[in-house]
Amino acid sequence: MRAYDIIEKKRDKIELDKDEINFLIKGYVSGEIPDYQMSAFLMAVYLNGMTDDECEALTECMLDSGDRMDLSAIDGIKVDKHSTGGVGDKTTLIVTPIVAACGVKVAKMSGRGLGHTGGTIDKLASIPGMKTNLDNEKFFEIVRKVGCSVVSQSGNLVPADKKIYALRDVTATVESKPLIASSIMSKKIASGADCILLDVKVGDGAFMKTSEDAVELSKVMVSIGSRFGRKVAAVITDMNSPLGEAIGNALEVRESCEVLKGSGPQDLKEVSLVLAANMLYLADKGTYETCYKLAENALNNGSAFEKFKEMVKAQGGDISSFEGDHYVSEAKIKYDVVAWDSGYIHSMGAESLGKASMILGAGREKKEDSIDYSAGILLHKKIGEKVSTGDVLATFYSSDEYKCHEAEKIFKEAVCISENIPKIGKLIKARVTSEEIEKF
Ligand code: URA
C-alpha cells in the first residue's frame, strides 16, 4: 500500500476502505508518512468529504492509536457532554453538578482553551488549589463519592488526534465535518461514557456558521456514536454572541456560581437547563419534560450548587472563594468601555469578543502561552438592549492598560449599535438524535 495511491483515490472521490485509512493514520502517527502527504490527504477530505463508513473507520483508527478509559468500575450510567467550542461557554461548570445532583454520574475529561475559545480546565484552574490532573484512581473515587468530577484529558487518549489536529490547524482543514466529527467522537468514545450529549455551537463564534451545517455535523457525530454502541444526542445552540455576560476564566466561574445559586444571566441558565435535561434524558431519567423539571429543581433547591462545591473541594479547590469577588478584584486594571452612540445593540461578534478577551490576558494564542485567570470582559449590555451614548457597555479586567486599548479597538469593531430594534434569533436551534431531527 502507498500513501500516494490513497491520496489519489480521495482526490478522485473514490471511497476508501478501512485498511487504507488505517495504513494512513498508523503511518502518520509512527512518523513513516510525512506531514506533506497527510496535509494533501486532509485537504482532499476537506474538499470531497467522507462517507459514513469512512468516517467510522477513521474514528476507529484514531481510537486505536491510544488508550481507552474503562469506567465500568463506577456503578451506574455515566454521562458525558461536549461543546464544539464557544465564547463565554461555561455550561460544563453548571450542567455537571446539576446532572450529578439529579443522581446521574458525570466523569468528564475536558480541554484547555486555545485561540478565541475558552477551555473548562482553565476556568477550573482559576480556583485556588483546584487540581484537574488527577490520576484515574482519584478521579474514579471522586465520581463514586460526589457523583461528578472534571479532569484534564490524560496523556495517551487518542494521540493521533493531537498530531492530526496540529496539522489541520496550519493547513486550513479544521472546518471539515468528517474531520471534526472523527476528532471529537474518537475522544468522547475513548473517554468511556455510556451516553454523550453534544452541544454543537452555530454562528459567528463557532466552526459551523449555519444551522444546516451544524445539523449535518450533528448527524455524522450521532451516527458515529451509535455505531460504537453509545447513546448520543446533539443540541444545536447559538454562538453569534457570547453566552452569558462573563468572558474569562475567574469571571466565568463567578457567573456559573451565580446561575447555580439561582440568579445569573437568563440565556446561560436556559442553555444549561436544556443541556442538563438532555443528559438526564439520555440516562433514562424520564420524559424530556420530567428531566427538565428535575434539572430546574436542582438549581432552585440549591442541590446543584452544593454538588459543585463538593466537587471543587474533593479536587482540592478553595470553596470560600465563591462567596466574594476575590479573583475579580485581583485584576490590576478595570477599564470601562462606553457606548459611542445611542440606539440598540444590534450585534456582538462572539469571535471578536473572544479575541479581545484573549488580548486582555484571558486566553492563549499559542499552546505554550500562560494566562491571567483574572483577565476578561464583563458585558453590561447584550444584543437587543437600548443604550445611550456614554453608557458603560462592558468592563475589561487586565493587568496592562495597553492591552485594554488594543482590546477596545476589537470590541468596537465587533459591537454594532443601530437605531433599529434587532431580530433576536433562537438560543436553541435544533436537536438531533438517532431517531429524529427537531428544529425549533
Ligand atoms: N474540537 C475538537 O476536539 N476537534 C475538532 O476537530 C474541532 C473541535
Coordinates of C-alpha atoms and ligand atoms in Angstrom, one line a residue:
M1 CA 0.0 0.0 0.0
R2 CA 1.2 3.5 -0.7
A3 CA 0.1 6.9 0.8
Y4 CA 0.2 8.3 -2.7
D5 CA -2.5 6.0 -4.0
I6 CA -4.8 6.6 -1.1
I7 CA -4.5 10.4 -1.5
E8 CA -5.2 10.0 -5.3
K9 CA -8.3 7.9 -4.5
K10 CA -9.6 10.5 -2.1
R11 CA -8.8 13.3 -4.6
D12 CA -10.8 11.4 -7.2
K13 CA -13.8 10.8 -4.9
I14 CA -13.4 7.1 -4.6
E15 CA -14.4 5.6 -1.3
L16 CA -11.5 4.3 0.9
D17 CA -11.7 1.1 2.8
K18 CA -10.8 0.6 6.5
D19 CA -7.3 -0.9 5.7
E20 CA -6.4 2.1 3.6
I21 CA -7.5 4.6 6.3
N22 CA -5.7 2.5 9.0
F23 CA -2.5 2.5 6.9
L24 CA -2.5 6.3 6.6
I25 CA -3.3 7.0 10.3
K26 CA -0.9 4.4 11.7
G27 CA 1.8 5.5 9.3
Y28 CA 1.3 9.2 10.2
V29 CA 1.4 8.6 13.9
S30 CA 4.6 6.5 13.7
G31 CA 6.3 9.1 11.5
E32 CA 6.6 7.0 8.4
I33 CA 4.1 9.1 6.5
P34 CA 5.3 12.8 6.3
D35 CA 3.3 15.9 7.0
Y36 CA 3.1 16.9 3.4
Q37 CA 1.3 13.7 2.4
M38 CA -1.0 13.9 5.4
S39 CA -1.7 17.5 4.5
A40 CA -2.7 16.6 1.0
F41 CA -5.0 13.8 2.3
L42 CA -6.6 16.2 4.8
M43 CA -7.3 18.8 2.1
A44 CA -8.8 16.0 -0.2
V45 CA -11.1 15.1 2.7
Y46 CA -11.9 18.8 3.3
L47 CA -12.9 19.2 -0.4
N48 CA -14.6 15.8 -1.0
G49 CA -15.9 14.8 2.4
M50 CA -16.2 11.2 3.6
T51 CA -18.9 8.5 3.6
D52 CA -20.4 7.3 6.9
D53 CA -18.3 4.1 6.6
E54 CA -15.1 6.1 6.0
C55 CA -15.9 8.3 9.0
E56 CA -16.5 5.3 11.2
A57 CA -13.2 3.7 10.1
L58 CA -11.3 7.0 10.7
T59 CA -12.8 7.3 14.2
E60 CA -11.8 3.7 15.0
C61 CA -8.3 4.1 13.7
M62 CA -7.9 7.3 15.8
L63 CA -9.3 5.4 18.9
D64 CA -6.8 2.6 18.3
S65 CA -3.9 5.0 18.4
G66 CA -4.1 5.2 22.2
D67 CA -5.7 4.1 25.4
R68 CA -9.4 3.8 26.2
M69 CA -10.8 4.7 29.6
D70 CA -12.8 1.9 31.2
L71 CA -15.4 3.4 33.5
S72 CA -17.0 0.1 34.4
A73 CA -15.6 0.3 37.9
I74 CA -18.0 3.1 38.6
D75 CA -21.6 1.9 39.1
G76 CA -24.5 3.2 37.1
I77 CA -24.9 5.1 33.8
K78 CA -22.1 7.6 33.1
V79 CA -23.0 10.7 31.0
D80 CA -20.6 13.0 29.2
K81 CA -21.1 16.3 27.5
H82 CA -19.0 18.0 24.8
S83 CA -19.2 21.5 23.4
T84 CA -17.7 22.2 20.0
G85 CA -16.4 25.4 21.5
G86 CA -17.7 28.9 22.1
V87 CA -17.1 32.3 23.8
G88 CA -18.3 32.6 27.4
D89 CA -19.4 29.0 27.2
K90 CA -19.2 27.9 30.9
T91 CA -22.1 25.4 30.7
T92 CA -19.9 22.5 31.8
L93 CA -19.4 24.1 35.2
I94 CA -23.2 24.4 35.6
V95 CA -24.5 21.3 33.9
T96 CA -22.1 18.8 35.5
P97 CA -23.3 19.5 39.1
I98 CA -27.0 19.7 38.0
V99 CA -26.8 16.3 36.5
A100 CA -24.9 14.8 39.4
A101 CA -27.4 16.4 41.9
C102 CA -30.2 14.5 39.9
G103 CA -28.4 11.2 40.6
V104 CA -26.6 10.6 37.3
K105 CA -22.8 10.3 37.3
V106 CA -20.6 12.6 35.2
A107 CA -17.0 11.5 34.7
K108 CA -15.7 14.2 32.4
M109 CA -12.4 15.0 30.7
S110 CA -12.0 18.5 29.4
G111 CA -9.5 20.5 27.5
R112 CA -7.7 23.8 27.7
G113 CA -8.6 26.9 25.7
L114 CA -6.8 27.9 22.5
G115 CA -7.4 31.0 20.4
H116 CA -10.7 32.8 20.9
T117 CA -12.5 29.9 22.7
G118 CA -12.0 29.2 26.4
G119 CA -11.5 25.8 27.9
T120 CA -13.1 24.3 31.0
I121 CA -9.8 23.2 32.5
D122 CA -8.5 26.8 32.5
K123 CA -11.7 28.0 34.1
L124 CA -11.4 25.4 36.9
A125 CA -7.7 26.2 37.3
S126 CA -8.7 29.7 38.3
I127 CA -10.0 28.4 41.6
P128 CA -7.1 28.4 44.1
G129 CA -5.9 24.9 44.9
M130 CA -8.1 23.2 42.3
K131 CA -6.4 20.1 40.7
T132 CA -7.5 18.8 37.4
N133 CA -4.6 16.4 36.6
L134 CA -5.8 13.6 38.8
D135 CA -4.8 10.0 38.3
N136 CA -7.6 7.6 37.4
E137 CA -7.8 6.2 40.9
K138 CA -8.6 9.6 42.4
F139 CA -10.8 10.6 39.5
F140 CA -13.0 7.4 39.9
E141 CA -13.1 7.8 43.7
I142 CA -14.5 11.4 43.4
V143 CA -17.1 10.3 40.8
R144 CA -18.2 7.5 43.1
K145 CA -18.4 9.7 46.2
V146 CA -19.5 13.0 44.8
G147 CA -21.2 11.9 41.6
C148 CA -19.1 14.1 39.3
S149 CA -15.5 15.1 38.5
V150 CA -13.9 17.2 35.7
V151 CA -10.3 16.4 34.9
S152 CA -7.9 17.2 32.1
Q153 CA -7.5 14.7 29.3
S154 CA -4.9 12.1 30.2
G155 CA -1.7 11.5 28.4
N156 CA -2.4 8.8 25.9
L157 CA -6.0 9.2 24.8
V158 CA -6.2 9.5 21.0
P159 CA -2.6 10.6 20.3
A160 CA -3.5 10.5 16.6
D161 CA -5.9 13.4 17.1
K162 CA -3.3 15.6 18.8
K163 CA -0.9 15.1 15.8
I164 CA -3.6 15.5 13.1
Y165 CA -5.3 18.4 14.8
A166 CA -2.0 20.3 14.9
L167 CA -1.6 19.8 11.2
R168 CA -5.2 20.8 10.4
D169 CA -4.6 24.0 12.3
V170 CA -1.9 25.1 9.9
T171 CA -3.3 23.7 6.7
A172 CA -6.8 25.3 6.7
T173 CA -8.5 22.0 7.2
V174 CA -10.1 22.4 10.6
E175 CA -13.6 23.2 9.4
S176 CA -14.2 19.8 7.8
K177 CA -17.3 18.0 9.1
P178 CA -15.9 14.4 8.9
L179 CA -12.6 15.6 10.4
I180 CA -14.3 17.4 13.3
A181 CA -16.7 14.5 13.8
S182 CA -14.0 11.9 14.0
S183 CA -11.8 14.1 16.2
I184 CA -14.5 14.8 18.7
M185 CA -16.1 11.4 18.7
S186 CA -12.8 9.4 19.0
K187 CA -12.0 11.4 22.2
K188 CA -15.5 11.1 23.6
I189 CA -15.7 7.3 22.9
A190 CA -12.2 6.8 24.4
S191 CA -13.4 8.7 27.5
G192 CA -15.7 5.8 28.2
A193 CA -19.1 7.3 29.0
D194 CA -22.3 5.4 28.1
C195 CA -24.2 8.5 27.0
I196 CA -22.8 11.6 25.2
L197 CA -24.5 14.9 24.8
L198 CA -23.0 17.2 22.1
D199 CA -23.5 20.9 22.3
V200 CA -22.9 21.9 18.7
K201 CA -22.4 25.7 18.5
V202 CA -23.6 27.6 15.5
G203 CA -22.8 31.2 14.4
D204 CA -20.1 33.8 14.2
G205 CA -18.0 32.4 17.1
A206 CA -18.3 28.7 16.0
F207 CA -16.8 26.4 13.5
M208 CA -20.3 25.9 12.0
K209 CA -21.7 29.1 10.6
T210 CA -25.2 27.9 9.6
S211 CA -27.8 25.8 11.3
E212 CA -27.8 23.5 8.2
D213 CA -24.1 22.8 8.6
A214 CA -24.5 22.3 12.4
V215 CA -27.3 19.7 11.8
E216 CA -25.1 17.9 9.2
L217 CA -22.2 17.7 11.6
S218 CA -24.5 16.6 14.4
K219 CA -26.0 13.8 12.2
V220 CA -22.5 12.5 11.5
M221 CA -21.4 12.5 15.2
V222 CA -24.7 10.9 16.4
S223 CA -24.3 8.2 13.8
I224 CA -20.7 7.5 14.8
G225 CA -21.7 7.3 18.4
S226 CA -24.5 4.8 17.7
R227 CA -22.1 2.7 15.6
F228 CA -19.9 2.4 18.7
G229 CA -22.8 1.5 21.0
R230 CA -23.2 4.9 22.7
K231 CA -26.4 6.8 23.2
V232 CA -25.7 10.2 21.6
A233 CA -27.8 13.3 21.0
A234 CA -26.8 16.8 19.8
V235 CA -28.3 20.1 20.7
I236 CA -27.6 23.0 18.4
T237 CA -27.1 26.3 20.3
D238 CA -26.5 29.8 19.3
M239 CA -22.9 31.3 19.3
N240 CA -23.5 34.5 17.4
S241 CA -22.8 36.4 20.6
P242 CA -21.2 35.3 23.9
L243 CA -23.2 33.1 26.3
G244 CA -23.9 35.0 29.5
E245 CA -22.1 38.2 30.4
A246 CA -18.7 37.0 31.5
I247 CA -15.8 36.1 29.3
G248 CA -12.5 35.0 31.0
N249 CA -11.7 32.3 33.5
A250 CA -12.4 33.6 37.0
L251 CA -15.2 35.8 35.8
E252 CA -16.9 32.8 34.2
V253 CA -16.5 30.7 37.4
R254 CA -18.2 33.5 39.3
E255 CA -21.0 33.8 36.8
S256 CA -21.5 30.0 36.9
C257 CA -21.9 30.2 40.7
E258 CA -24.5 32.9 40.2
V259 CA -26.5 30.6 38.0
L260 CA -26.0 27.7 40.4
K261 CA -27.3 30.0 43.2
G262 CA -30.5 30.7 41.2
S263 CA -29.6 34.0 39.6
G264 CA -27.2 34.9 36.7
P265 CA -28.0 35.7 33.0
Q266 CA -31.1 34.1 31.6
D267 CA -29.5 32.9 28.3
L268 CA -26.8 31.0 30.2
K269 CA -29.4 29.5 32.6
E270 CA -31.7 28.4 29.7
V271 CA -28.9 26.7 27.7
S272 CA -27.6 25.0 30.8
L273 CA -31.0 23.6 31.7
V274 CA -31.7 22.3 28.2
L275 CA -28.3 20.6 28.1
A276 CA -28.7 19.1 31.6
A277 CA -32.3 17.9 30.7
N278 CA -31.0 16.2 27.6
M279 CA -28.2 14.5 29.5
L280 CA -30.7 13.2 32.1
Y281 CA -33.0 12.1 29.2
L282 CA -30.2 10.1 27.6
A283 CA -29.6 8.5 31.0
D284 CA -33.3 7.4 31.1
K285 CA -34.4 9.6 34.0
G286 CA -37.9 10.0 32.4
T287 CA -39.5 12.0 29.7
Y288 CA -37.8 15.2 28.4
E289 CA -40.3 17.3 30.4
T290 CA -39.6 15.4 33.6
C291 CA -35.9 15.7 33.1
Y292 CA -36.2 19.5 32.5
K293 CA -38.1 19.8 35.8
L294 CA -35.5 17.7 37.6
A295 CA -32.8 20.0 36.4
E296 CA -34.7 23.1 37.3
N297 CA -35.4 21.8 40.8
A298 CA -31.7 21.1 41.3
L299 CA -31.0 24.7 40.5
N300 CA -33.8 26.1 42.6
N301 CA -33.3 24.0 45.7
G302 CA -29.6 24.6 45.9
S303 CA -28.5 21.0 45.5
A304 CA -26.6 21.7 42.2
F305 CA -24.6 24.4 43.9
E306 CA -23.9 22.1 46.8
K307 CA -22.7 19.4 44.4
F308 CA -20.4 21.9 42.6
K309 CA -18.8 22.9 45.9
E310 CA -18.4 19.2 46.9
M311 CA -16.7 18.5 43.6
V312 CA -14.3 21.5 43.9
K313 CA -13.5 20.6 47.5
A314 CA -12.8 17.0 46.5
Q315 CA -10.4 18.2 43.9
G316 CA -8.5 20.4 46.3
G317 CA -10.2 23.8 45.4
D318 CA -10.9 26.5 47.9
I319 CA -14.7 26.9 48.0
S320 CA -14.6 30.0 50.3
S321 CA -13.6 32.0 47.2
F322 CA -17.1 31.6 45.6
E323 CA -18.7 33.9 48.1
G324 CA -17.0 37.2 47.3
D325 CA -15.3 38.6 44.2
H326 CA -11.9 37.7 45.3
Y327 CA -10.4 36.9 41.9
V328 CA -12.0 39.7 40.1
S329 CA -10.6 42.3 42.3
E330 CA -7.2 40.7 41.7
A331 CA -7.1 42.2 38.2
K332 CA -5.0 45.3 38.4
I333 CA -7.0 47.3 35.9
K334 CA -10.7 47.7 35.5
Y335 CA -11.4 49.6 32.3
D336 CA -14.9 50.7 31.3
V337 CA -15.9 50.8 27.6
V338 CA -18.7 53.2 27.0
A339 CA -21.3 53.5 24.2
W340 CA -20.1 55.7 21.3
D341 CA -23.7 56.1 20.0
S342 CA -27.3 55.8 21.1
G343 CA -29.6 53.0 19.8
Y344 CA -30.0 49.2 20.2
I345 CA -27.1 46.7 20.4
H346 CA -27.5 45.0 17.1
S347 CA -24.7 42.5 17.2
M348 CA -21.8 41.4 19.5
G349 CA -19.5 39.2 17.4
A350 CA -18.6 36.3 19.6
E351 CA -15.3 35.5 17.8
S352 CA -14.0 39.1 18.1
L353 CA -15.0 39.4 21.8
G354 CA -13.2 36.1 22.4
K355 CA -10.1 37.6 20.7
A356 CA -10.5 40.8 22.8
S357 CA -10.6 38.7 26.0
M358 CA -7.5 36.8 24.8
I359 CA -5.6 40.0 24.3
L360 CA -6.6 41.2 27.8
G361 CA -4.7 38.0 29.0
A362 CA -7.6 35.5 29.4
G363 CA -6.6 33.2 26.6
R364 CA -3.7 31.7 24.7
E365 CA -2.6 32.4 21.1
K366 CA -0.1 29.5 21.3
K367 CA -0.3 26.3 23.3
E368 CA 2.7 27.4 25.5
D369 CA 1.3 30.8 26.4
S370 CA 0.4 31.4 30.0
I371 CA -2.9 33.0 31.0
D372 CA -4.0 35.6 33.5
Y373 CA -7.0 34.0 35.3
S374 CA -8.4 37.3 36.5
A375 CA -8.5 38.8 33.0
G376 CA -11.5 39.1 30.8
I377 CA -14.6 41.0 29.9
L378 CA -17.9 41.6 31.8
L379 CA -20.7 42.7 29.5
H380 CA -23.2 45.1 30.9
K381 CA -25.3 45.2 27.8
K382 CA -26.4 42.4 25.4
I383 CA -28.0 42.2 22.0
G384 CA -31.3 43.9 21.8
E385 CA -30.7 46.3 24.7
K386 CA -31.2 50.0 24.3
V387 CA -28.2 52.2 25.1
S388 CA -27.4 55.9 25.2
T389 CA -24.1 57.5 24.4
G390 CA -21.8 57.2 27.4
D391 CA -23.5 54.1 29.0
V392 CA -21.0 51.5 30.1
L393 CA -21.2 48.6 27.7
A394 CA -18.5 46.4 29.3
T395 CA -15.7 46.3 31.8
F396 CA -12.3 45.0 30.8
Y397 CA -10.2 43.2 33.5
S398 CA -6.5 43.1 32.8
S399 CA -3.0 43.7 34.2
D400 CA -2.0 46.1 31.5
E401 CA -3.6 49.3 30.2
Y402 CA -2.1 49.0 26.8
K403 CA -3.9 45.6 26.4
C404 CA -7.2 47.4 27.3
H405 CA -6.7 49.9 24.4
E406 CA -5.9 47.1 22.0
A407 CA -8.9 45.1 23.1
E408 CA -11.2 48.1 22.9
K409 CA -10.4 48.6 19.2
I410 CA -11.5 45.0 18.6
F411 CA -14.6 45.4 20.8
K412 CA -15.7 48.5 19.0
E413 CA -15.5 46.7 15.6
A414 CA -17.4 43.7 17.0
V415 CA -20.3 45.6 18.6
C416 CA -22.8 47.3 16.4
I417 CA -25.2 50.0 17.7
S418 CA -28.1 50.7 15.4
E419 CA -31.3 52.7 15.6
N420 CA -33.4 49.7 14.6
I421 CA -34.6 47.0 17.1
P422 CA -32.7 43.8 16.1
K423 CA -34.4 40.5 15.5
I424 CA -33.1 38.1 18.1
G425 CA -32.5 34.5 16.9
K426 CA -33.4 31.5 19.0
L427 CA -30.9 30.2 21.6
I428 CA -31.7 26.6 20.9
K429 CA -31.9 25.9 17.2
A430 CA -32.4 22.1 16.9
R431 CA -31.9 18.7 18.5
V432 CA -30.6 15.7 16.6
T433 CA -30.9 12.2 17.9
S434 CA -30.5 8.8 16.1
E435 CA -34.3 8.9 15.6
E436 CA -35.2 12.4 14.6
I437 CA -34.2 16.0 13.9
E438 CA -36.3 18.5 15.7
K439 CA -36.0 22.1 14.6
F440 CA -37.1 24.9 17.0
Ligands
URA1 N1 -12.9 20.2 18.7 C1 -12.2 19.0 18.5 O1 -11.9 18.4 19.5 N2 -11.9 18.7 17.3 C2 -12.2 19.4 16.2 O2 -11.8 19.0 15.1 C3 -12.9 20.6 16.3 C4 -13.3 20.9 17.6

